[in-house]
mmCIF file of C-alpha atoms in Angstrom:
data_model
loop_
_atom_site.group_PDB
_atom_site.id
_atom_site.type_symbol
_atom_site.label_atom_id
_atom_site.label_comp_id
_atom_site.label_asym_id
_atom_site.label_seq_id
_atom_site.Cartn_x
_atom_site.Cartn_y
_atom_site.Cartn_z
ATOM 1 C CA MET A 29 13.555 -6.828 -20.128
ATOM 2 C CA THR A 30 15.666 -7.548 -23.120
ATOM 3 C CA VAL A 31 14.506 -8.239 -26.621
ATOM 4 C CA GLN A 32 16.009 -11.465 -27.849
ATOM 5 C CA GLU A 33 16.642 -12.354 -31.476
ATOM 6 C CA PRO A 34 14.598 -15.230 -32.916
ATOM 7 C CA ILE A 35 16.292 -18.542 -32.446
ATOM 8 C CA ALA A 36 15.998 -21.388 -34.877
ATOM 9 C CA ALA A 37 14.255 -24.242 -33.160
ATOM 10 C CA PRO A 38 15.523 -27.777 -33.380
ATOM 11 C CA SER A 39 13.958 -30.186 -35.816
ATOM 12 C CA SER A 40 12.018 -32.037 -33.152
ATOM 13 C CA LYS A 41 9.208 -29.655 -32.264
ATOM 14 C CA TRP A 42 8.104 -31.554 -29.204
ATOM 15 C CA SER A 43 11.536 -32.496 -27.879
ATOM 16 C CA LEU A 44 12.745 -31.162 -24.537
ATOM 17 C CA SER A 45 15.261 -28.893 -26.236
ATOM 18 C CA GLY A 46 12.598 -27.634 -28.631
ATOM 19 C CA LEU A 47 10.261 -26.740 -25.785
ATOM 20 C CA LEU A 48 13.050 -24.978 -23.895
ATOM 21 C CA LEU A 49 13.965 -22.866 -26.924
ATOM 22 C CA ARG A 50 10.414 -22.094 -27.996
ATOM 23 C CA GLY A 51 8.742 -21.833 -24.616
ATOM 24 C CA SER A 52 8.505 -18.869 -22.300
ATOM 25 C CA THR A 53 9.851 -19.072 -18.757
ATOM 26 C CA GLN A 54 6.761 -17.293 -17.477
ATOM 27 C CA PHE A 55 4.420 -19.646 -19.356
ATOM 28 C CA GLY A 56 6.181 -22.682 -17.902
ATOM 29 C CA LEU A 57 5.913 -21.194 -14.420
ATOM 30 C CA LEU A 58 2.222 -20.506 -14.956
ATOM 31 C CA VAL A 59 1.677 -24.150 -15.926
ATOM 32 C CA ILE A 60 3.466 -25.302 -12.764
ATOM 33 C CA LEU A 61 1.262 -22.998 -10.671
ATOM 34 C CA VAL A 62 -1.951 -24.255 -12.287
ATOM 35 C CA VAL A 63 -0.926 -27.880 -11.693
ATOM 36 C CA MET A 64 -0.040 -27.121 -8.065
ATOM 37 C CA TRP A 65 -3.368 -25.362 -7.464
ATOM 38 C CA VAL A 66 -5.317 -28.258 -9.008
ATOM 39 C CA VAL A 67 -3.444 -30.821 -6.921
ATOM 40 C CA LEU A 68 -3.700 -28.826 -3.679
ATOM 41 C CA SER A 69 -7.397 -28.100 -4.154
ATOM 42 C CA SER A 70 -7.983 -31.828 -4.748
ATOM 43 C CA ILE A 71 -6.137 -33.157 -1.713
ATOM 44 C CA ALA A 72 -6.951 -30.215 0.574
ATOM 45 C CA PRO A 73 -10.411 -28.698 -0.114
ATOM 46 C CA GLY A 74 -9.688 -25.894 2.361
ATOM 47 C CA PHE A 75 -7.033 -24.524 0.004
ATOM 48 C CA LEU A 76 -9.668 -22.692 -2.064
ATOM 49 C CA SER A 77 -11.633 -21.438 0.918
ATOM 50 C CA ARG A 78 -12.245 -17.706 1.111
ATOM 51 C CA PHE A 79 -10.193 -17.434 4.291
ATOM 52 C CA ASN A 80 -7.169 -19.205 2.813
ATOM 53 C CA LEU A 81 -7.308 -17.271 -0.475
ATOM 54 C CA ASN A 82 -7.432 -13.988 1.441
ATOM 55 C CA SER A 83 -4.487 -15.078 3.570
ATOM 56 C CA LEU A 84 -2.645 -16.232 0.443
ATOM 57 C CA GLY A 85 -3.276 -12.890 -1.257
ATOM 58 C CA ARG A 86 -1.822 -10.917 1.642
ATOM 59 C CA SER A 87 1.160 -13.275 1.894
ATOM 60 C CA VAL A 88 1.956 -13.182 -1.822
ATOM 61 C CA ALA A 89 1.797 -9.364 -1.808
ATOM 62 C CA ILE A 90 4.706 -9.240 0.624
ATOM 63 C CA ASP A 91 6.632 -11.955 -1.244
ATOM 64 C CA ILE A 92 6.214 -9.985 -4.489
ATOM 65 C CA VAL A 93 7.772 -6.835 -3.057
ATOM 66 C CA ILE A 94 10.580 -8.844 -1.425
ATOM 67 C CA GLY A 95 11.281 -10.353 -4.853
ATOM 68 C CA PHE A 96 11.282 -6.889 -6.438
ATOM 69 C CA ALA A 97 13.842 -5.731 -3.858
ATOM 70 C CA GLN A 98 16.246 -8.413 -5.082
ATOM 71 C CA MET A 99 15.282 -8.084 -8.745
ATOM 72 C CA VAL A 100 16.437 -4.474 -9.153
ATOM 73 C CA VAL A 101 19.932 -5.413 -7.958
ATOM 74 C CA LEU A 102 20.061 -8.623 -9.996
ATOM 75 C CA ALA A 103 19.363 -6.442 -13.043
ATOM 76 C CA THR A 104 22.843 -4.918 -12.652
ATOM 77 C CA GLY A 105 24.534 -8.285 -12.180
ATOM 78 C CA GLY A 106 24.855 -7.857 -8.417
ATOM 79 C CA MET A 107 22.990 -9.224 -5.430
ATOM 80 C CA ASN A 108 21.716 -7.916 -2.122
ATOM 81 C CA LEU A 109 22.090 -10.329 0.778
ATOM 82 C CA ALA A 110 20.999 -7.552 3.137
ATOM 83 C CA VAL A 111 17.387 -7.483 1.923
ATOM 84 C CA GLY A 112 16.193 -9.274 5.057
ATOM 85 C CA ALA A 113 18.359 -7.165 7.360
ATOM 86 C CA ILE A 114 17.034 -3.937 5.847
ATOM 87 C CA GLY A 115 13.549 -5.387 6.214
ATOM 88 C CA ILE A 116 13.959 -6.214 9.895
ATOM 89 C CA CYS A 117 15.435 -2.757 10.612
ATOM 90 C CA SER A 118 12.538 -1.138 8.747
ATOM 91 C CA VAL A 119 9.966 -3.162 10.682
ATOM 92 C CA MET A 120 11.381 -1.988 13.994
ATOM 93 C CA ALA A 121 11.926 1.597 12.814
ATOM 94 C CA PHE A 122 8.332 1.807 11.590
ATOM 95 C CA GLY A 123 7.045 0.520 14.921
ATOM 96 C CA TYR A 124 9.273 2.923 16.868
ATOM 97 C CA LEU A 125 8.183 5.927 14.836
ATOM 98 C CA LEU A 126 4.508 5.103 15.299
ATOM 99 C CA GLN A 127 4.369 3.797 18.863
ATOM 100 C CA VAL A 128 7.159 5.642 20.678
ATOM 101 C CA LEU A 129 7.404 8.921 18.772
ATOM 102 C CA GLY A 130 3.734 8.993 17.837
ATOM 103 C CA LEU A 131 4.361 10.330 14.325
ATOM 104 C CA PRO A 132 1.486 10.488 11.825
ATOM 105 C CA ILE A 133 1.288 7.394 9.641
ATOM 106 C CA PRO A 134 2.240 9.162 6.346
ATOM 107 C CA VAL A 135 5.293 10.729 8.013
ATOM 108 C CA ALA A 136 6.342 7.375 9.490
ATOM 109 C CA ILE A 137 5.955 5.696 6.084
ATOM 110 C CA ALA A 138 8.094 8.342 4.368
ATOM 111 C CA ALA A 139 10.759 8.182 7.083
ATOM 112 C CA THR A 140 10.929 4.369 6.908
ATOM 113 C CA LEU A 141 11.279 4.439 3.124
ATOM 114 C CA LEU A 142 14.072 7.005 3.464
ATOM 115 C CA MET A 143 15.824 4.832 6.028
ATOM 116 C CA GLY A 144 15.620 1.821 3.708
ATOM 117 C CA ALA A 145 16.969 3.944 0.863
ATOM 118 C CA ALA A 146 19.815 5.172 3.104
ATOM 119 C CA MET A 147 20.862 1.623 4.005
ATOM 120 C CA GLY A 148 20.746 0.687 0.327
ATOM 121 C CA TRP A 149 22.816 3.776 -0.484
ATOM 122 C CA LEU A 150 25.464 2.702 2.035
ATOM 123 C CA ASN A 151 25.660 -0.696 0.321
ATOM 124 C CA GLY A 152 25.895 0.854 -3.124
ATOM 125 C CA ILE A 153 28.559 3.388 -2.132
ATOM 126 C CA ALA A 154 30.640 0.692 -0.423
ATOM 127 C CA ILE A 155 30.492 -1.524 -3.525
ATOM 128 C CA VAL A 156 31.363 1.290 -5.944
ATOM 129 C CA ARG A 157 34.100 2.934 -3.849
ATOM 130 C CA THR A 158 35.867 -0.256 -2.770
ATOM 131 C CA GLY A 159 35.308 -2.368 -5.871
ATOM 132 C CA VAL A 160 34.467 -5.315 -3.612
ATOM 133 C CA ASN A 161 31.874 -7.775 -4.894
ATOM 134 C CA SER A 162 28.295 -7.044 -3.823
ATOM 135 C CA PHE A 163 28.075 -10.533 -2.282
ATOM 136 C CA VAL A 164 30.767 -9.680 0.278
ATOM 137 C CA VAL A 165 29.599 -6.127 0.971
ATOM 138 C CA THR A 166 25.930 -6.978 1.489
ATOM 139 C CA LEU A 167 26.791 -10.086 3.524
ATOM 140 C CA ALA A 168 28.778 -7.879 5.896
ATOM 141 C CA SER A 169 26.178 -5.111 5.974
ATOM 142 C CA ALA A 170 23.417 -7.623 6.709
ATOM 143 C CA SER A 171 25.197 -8.606 9.909
ATOM 144 C CA LEU A 172 25.958 -4.964 10.695
ATOM 145 C CA PHE A 173 22.389 -3.743 10.201
ATOM 146 C CA SER A 174 20.832 -6.649 12.121
ATOM 147 C CA GLY A 175 23.295 -6.305 14.986
ATOM 148 C CA ALA A 176 22.735 -2.555 15.292
ATOM 149 C CA MET A 177 18.962 -3.071 15.317
ATOM 150 C CA LEU A 178 19.165 -5.679 18.097
ATOM 151 C CA ILE A 179 21.395 -3.418 20.186
ATOM 152 C CA LEU A 180 19.179 -0.346 19.765
ATOM 153 C CA THR A 181 15.796 -2.035 20.217
ATOM 154 C CA ARG A 182 16.802 -5.057 22.359
ATOM 155 C CA ALA A 183 14.458 -7.009 20.071
ATOM 156 C CA VAL A 184 11.409 -5.774 21.986
ATOM 157 C CA PRO A 185 8.329 -5.820 19.706
ATOM 158 C CA TYR A 186 5.960 -2.884 19.287
ATOM 159 C CA ASN A 187 2.424 -4.151 19.810
ATOM 160 C CA ALA A 188 0.533 -0.887 20.388
ATOM 161 C CA LEU A 189 0.501 0.500 16.855
ATOM 162 C CA PRO A 190 -2.340 2.735 15.603
ATOM 163 C CA PRO A 191 -5.426 0.625 14.749
ATOM 164 C CA ALA A 192 -5.400 1.976 11.184
ATOM 165 C CA ILE A 193 -2.248 -0.041 10.477
ATOM 166 C CA GLY A 194 -3.866 -3.378 11.275
ATOM 167 C CA GLU A 195 -7.112 -2.340 9.574
ATOM 168 C CA PHE A 196 -5.250 -1.648 6.341
ATOM 169 C CA GLY A 197 -3.507 -5.009 6.582
ATOM 170 C CA LYS A 198 -6.905 -6.727 6.710
ATOM 171 C CA ALA A 199 -8.662 -4.428 4.214
ATOM 172 C CA ALA A 200 -9.751 -5.554 0.768
ATOM 173 C CA VAL A 201 -11.310 -4.083 -2.351
ATOM 174 C CA GLY A 202 -13.878 -6.703 -3.190
ATOM 175 C CA PRO A 203 -12.040 -10.046 -3.042
ATOM 176 C CA VAL A 204 -8.613 -8.426 -3.558
ATOM 177 C CA PRO A 205 -6.566 -7.619 -0.413
ATOM 178 C CA ALA A 206 -5.355 -4.014 -0.172
ATOM 179 C CA LEU A 207 -1.779 -5.244 0.312
ATOM 180 C CA LEU A 208 -1.945 -7.051 -3.036
ATOM 181 C CA ILE A 209 -3.106 -3.849 -4.733
ATOM 182 C CA VAL A 210 -0.048 -2.074 -3.303
ATOM 183 C CA ALA A 211 2.236 -4.829 -4.623
ATOM 184 C CA VAL A 212 0.661 -4.656 -8.093
ATOM 185 C CA ALA A 213 1.041 -0.852 -8.134
ATOM 186 C CA ILE A 214 4.746 -1.225 -7.297
ATOM 187 C CA GLY A 215 5.051 -3.849 -10.036
ATOM 188 C CA ILE A 216 3.499 -1.508 -12.613
ATOM 189 C CA ALA A 217 5.916 1.246 -11.589
ATOM 190 C CA LEU A 218 8.895 -1.120 -12.000
ATOM 191 C CA TYR A 219 7.587 -2.357 -15.355
ATOM 192 C CA VAL A 220 7.456 1.235 -16.594
ATOM 193 C CA LEU A 221 10.926 1.882 -15.139
ATOM 194 C CA PHE A 222 12.606 -1.001 -16.967
ATOM 195 C CA ARG A 223 10.550 -0.735 -20.148
ATOM 196 C CA HIS A 224 10.242 2.985 -20.791
ATOM 197 C CA THR A 225 12.892 4.971 -18.893
ATOM 198 C CA VAL A 226 16.556 5.786 -19.420
ATOM 199 C CA LEU A 227 17.403 4.627 -15.886
ATOM 200 C CA GLY A 228 15.831 1.240 -16.540
ATOM 201 C CA ARG A 229 17.856 0.779 -19.712
ATOM 202 C CA GLU A 230 21.012 1.823 -17.858
ATOM 203 C CA LEU A 231 20.368 -0.732 -15.102
ATOM 204 C CA LEU A 232 20.015 -3.501 -17.678
ATOM 205 C CA ALA A 233 23.007 -2.257 -19.679
ATOM 206 C CA VAL A 234 25.257 -2.428 -16.613
ATOM 207 C CA GLY A 235 24.072 -5.974 -15.939
ATOM 208 C CA ALA A 236 24.585 -7.081 -19.528
ATOM 209 C CA SER A 237 28.155 -5.739 -19.725
ATOM 210 C CA GLU A 238 29.568 -3.240 -17.256
ATOM 211 C CA ARG A 239 32.504 -2.402 -19.496
ATOM 212 C CA ALA A 240 30.368 -1.897 -22.606
ATOM 213 C CA ALA A 241 27.942 0.249 -20.615
ATOM 214 C CA GLN A 242 30.793 2.433 -19.367
ATOM 215 C CA MET A 243 32.156 2.846 -22.905
ATOM 216 C CA SER A 244 28.655 3.880 -24.014
ATOM 217 C CA GLY A 245 28.582 6.691 -21.476
ATOM 218 C CA VAL A 246 26.478 5.008 -18.799
ATOM 219 C CA PRO A 247 27.470 6.191 -15.285
ATOM 220 C CA VAL A 248 28.073 2.693 -13.938
ATOM 221 C CA GLY A 249 28.875 3.648 -10.343
ATOM 222 C CA ARG A 250 25.822 5.862 -10.007
ATOM 223 C CA THR A 251 23.593 3.239 -11.612
ATOM 224 C CA ILE A 252 24.749 0.500 -9.220
ATOM 225 C CA THR A 253 24.184 2.819 -6.262
ATOM 226 C CA ILE A 254 20.675 3.697 -7.470
ATOM 227 C CA ALA A 255 19.871 -0.010 -7.819
ATOM 228 C CA HIS A 256 20.762 -0.584 -4.166
ATOM 229 C CA VAL A 257 18.819 2.510 -3.096
ATOM 230 C CA LEU A 258 15.737 1.151 -4.889
ATOM 231 C CA SER A 259 16.329 -2.259 -3.306
ATOM 232 C CA GLY A 260 16.487 -0.700 0.158
ATOM 233 C CA MET A 261 13.271 1.247 -0.413
ATOM 234 C CA LEU A 262 11.460 -1.853 -1.666
ATOM 235 C CA ALA A 263 12.674 -3.890 1.317
ATOM 236 C CA ALA A 264 11.359 -1.134 3.598
ATOM 237 C CA ALA A 265 8.022 -1.163 1.749
ATOM 238 C CA ALA A 266 7.750 -4.947 2.213
ATOM 239 C CA ALA A 267 8.569 -4.484 5.905
ATOM 240 C CA MET A 268 5.752 -1.985 6.385
ATOM 241 C CA MET A 269 3.332 -4.254 4.516
ATOM 242 C CA LEU A 270 4.312 -7.103 6.834
ATOM 243 C CA THR A 271 3.825 -4.846 9.860
ATOM 244 C CA ALA A 272 0.343 -3.959 8.595
ATOM 245 C CA ARG A 273 -0.505 -7.611 8.061
ATOM 246 C CA LEU A 274 0.512 -8.549 11.611
ATOM 247 C CA ALA A 275 -0.637 -5.264 13.203
ATOM 248 C CA ALA A 276 2.628 -5.304 15.143
ATOM 249 C CA ALA A 277 6.344 -4.676 14.623
ATOM 250 C CA MET A 278 8.276 -7.790 15.621
ATOM 251 C CA PRO A 279 11.988 -8.417 14.976
ATOM 252 C CA SER A 280 11.487 -12.126 14.326
ATOM 253 C CA VAL A 281 9.357 -11.743 11.186
ATOM 254 C CA ALA A 282 12.035 -10.751 8.670
ATOM 255 C CA GLY A 283 15.792 -11.289 8.457
ATOM 256 C CA ASP A 284 17.186 -14.558 7.073
ATOM 257 C CA ASP A 285 13.694 -15.847 6.226
ATOM 258 C CA TRP A 286 13.543 -13.314 3.390
ATOM 259 C CA LEU A 287 16.785 -14.287 1.681
ATOM 260 C CA LEU A 288 15.748 -17.445 -0.178
ATOM 261 C CA PRO A 289 12.319 -16.126 -1.337
ATOM 262 C CA SER A 290 13.952 -12.878 -2.492
ATOM 263 C CA PHE A 291 16.110 -14.842 -4.963
ATOM 264 C CA LEU A 292 13.568 -17.519 -5.820
ATOM 265 C CA ALA A 293 10.794 -15.165 -6.994
ATOM 266 C CA PRO A 294 12.814 -13.242 -9.621
ATOM 267 C CA VAL A 295 15.177 -16.042 -10.714
ATOM 268 C CA ILE A 296 12.503 -18.668 -11.267
ATOM 269 C CA GLY A 297 10.456 -15.967 -13.013
ATOM 270 C CA GLY A 298 13.091 -15.270 -15.659
ATOM 271 C CA THR A 299 15.417 -12.659 -14.161
ATOM 272 C CA ALA A 300 19.011 -13.500 -15.046
ATOM 273 C CA LEU A 301 21.414 -14.069 -12.152
ATOM 274 C CA ALA A 302 24.194 -12.662 -14.328
ATOM 275 C CA GLY A 303 22.225 -9.462 -14.933
ATOM 276 C CA GLY A 304 20.946 -7.720 -18.038
ATOM 277 C CA ALA A 305 17.433 -9.223 -18.098
ATOM 278 C CA VAL A 306 14.513 -8.923 -15.690
ATOM 279 C CA SER A 307 10.881 -9.991 -15.686
ATOM 280 C CA VAL A 308 8.434 -8.119 -13.471
ATOM 281 C CA ILE A 309 5.576 -10.469 -14.372
ATOM 282 C CA GLY A 310 7.823 -13.487 -13.843
ATOM 283 C CA THR A 311 8.779 -12.191 -10.392
ATOM 284 C CA VAL A 312 5.078 -11.902 -9.515
ATOM 285 C CA LEU A 313 4.518 -15.506 -10.635
ATOM 286 C CA GLY A 314 7.619 -16.647 -8.752
ATOM 287 C CA ALA A 315 6.355 -14.978 -5.577
ATOM 288 C CA LEU A 316 2.979 -16.657 -6.088
ATOM 289 C CA LEU A 317 4.798 -19.995 -6.261
ATOM 290 C CA VAL A 318 6.576 -19.257 -2.971
ATOM 291 C CA SER A 319 3.311 -18.344 -1.251
ATOM 292 C CA THR A 320 1.499 -21.339 -2.777
ATOM 293 C CA ILE A 321 4.109 -23.754 -1.428
ATOM 294 C CA ARG A 322 3.953 -22.092 1.999
ATOM 295 C CA SER A 323 0.141 -22.134 2.057
ATOM 296 C CA GLY A 324 -0.029 -25.712 0.775
ATOM 297 C CA LEU A 325 2.306 -26.967 3.487
ATOM 298 C CA LEU A 326 0.207 -25.171 6.089
ATOM 299 C CA ILE A 327 -3.073 -26.590 4.784
ATOM 300 C CA LEU A 328 -1.589 -30.088 4.635
ATOM 301 C CA GLN A 329 -0.255 -29.615 8.175
ATOM 302 C CA VAL A 330 3.305 -30.304 7.062
ATOM 303 C CA GLY A 331 5.968 -28.914 9.381
ATOM 304 C CA ASN A 332 7.201 -25.445 8.460
ATOM 305 C CA PHE A 333 10.782 -26.737 8.526
ATOM 306 C CA TRP A 334 10.058 -28.383 5.134
ATOM 307 C CA LEU A 335 9.609 -24.960 3.488
ATOM 308 C CA PRO A 336 13.339 -24.167 2.985
ATOM 309 C CA LEU A 337 13.805 -27.630 1.434
ATOM 310 C CA PHE A 338 11.078 -27.075 -1.160
ATOM 311 C CA LEU A 339 12.132 -23.492 -1.921
ATOM 312 C CA GLY A 340 15.792 -24.475 -2.244
ATOM 313 C CA ALA A 341 14.900 -27.342 -4.593
ATOM 314 C CA PHE A 342 12.840 -25.048 -6.824
ATOM 315 C CA LEU A 343 15.596 -22.417 -6.900
ATOM 316 C CA LEU A 344 18.266 -24.973 -7.805
ATOM 317 C CA ALA A 345 16.047 -26.488 -10.499
ATOM 318 C CA ALA A 346 15.340 -23.057 -11.979
ATOM 319 C CA ILE A 347 19.043 -22.147 -12.099
ATOM 320 C CA LEU A 348 20.027 -25.465 -13.699
ATOM 321 C CA LEU A 349 17.204 -25.311 -16.235
ATOM 322 C CA GLU A 350 18.048 -21.744 -17.205
ATOM 323 C CA ARG A 351 21.716 -22.690 -17.521
ATOM 324 C CA TYR A 352 20.797 -25.617 -19.777
ATOM 325 C CA ARG A 353 18.570 -23.355 -21.855
ATOM 326 C CA ALA A 354 21.379 -20.786 -22.225
ATOM 327 C CA LEU A 355 23.736 -23.503 -23.485
ATOM 328 C CA LEU A 356 21.134 -24.642 -26.019
ATOM 329 C CA VAL A 357 20.655 -21.081 -27.233
ATOM 330 C CA GLN A 358 24.403 -20.625 -27.645
ATOM 331 C CA ARG A 359 24.757 -23.884 -29.584
ATOM 332 C CA HIS A 360 21.947 -23.075 -32.008
ATOM 333 C CA ARG A 361 23.248 -19.566 -32.595
ATOM 334 C CA THR A 362 26.675 -21.007 -33.339
ATOM 335 C CA ARG A 363 25.199 -23.505 -35.816
ATOM 336 C CA ASN A 364 23.172 -20.843 -37.600
ATOM 337 C CA ALA A 365 25.964 -18.269 -37.704
#
């Protein structure tokens, strides 16, 4: 969350460049969502049914937390391609702790979060100690984590979890699913982190300029490691939410399917791929877009294989638009200098 200096708008108030310079990324995303909801509710009346809205709410809650898991690493200018792998390991670990070991639910939750944090810590330490790009390290660790999970569990699902897990996944406070309340609570915590804490400012400082941050006394290595620890914990939290939604721990529900949504939600919501700027609210809206597209395709009975096409198109469009906007900003600053 960076505060930007006012930028002189071009002479044409209603030109494309004027709208890009004046407009907010989050506002534009909100407009897209409203248009999509109007269109979907018109061509598919079942889209606004109570059942579908409840299902959408539980789905978007998980997508939000998956987006947060990527967002905290993007803040430092890195990326975490192991988000899905950590998620799939956490799903199976959570099921094992509950069904096989019979641990109390709070203990199993704490242990799963710690495991996610540990996997994130391994990523962070490897990046800091070796100096290798996070893309390479997390790509390798994703394969390592997934492979180890398949060997240890043989990909056998855990279907006899305590009933309270499934009950929580279906629970709601009024019309709001309990899972969505959890996602919002996590979002508030992250908003406070980036807006009001030293650690949040350090994360953004490292993303804006690692060298400048180091010269200012920011412990860059520790900050990058903490970002990956937070990412691992958030991926584990999303995994447990998914387990609660399905009332079972299955190895096929996470993994590679998380990768594209994890980038799409924060990037299309205003988080910079280069680091130094994040938007918690934008990530929530981006996740809502992901879930809306998924739900719309389901309601319209369009094959699920179309989903990656739509998500990839939106991600590419968001990156190109943000790049174009950055060039416009740079040009106008140069002219007004």
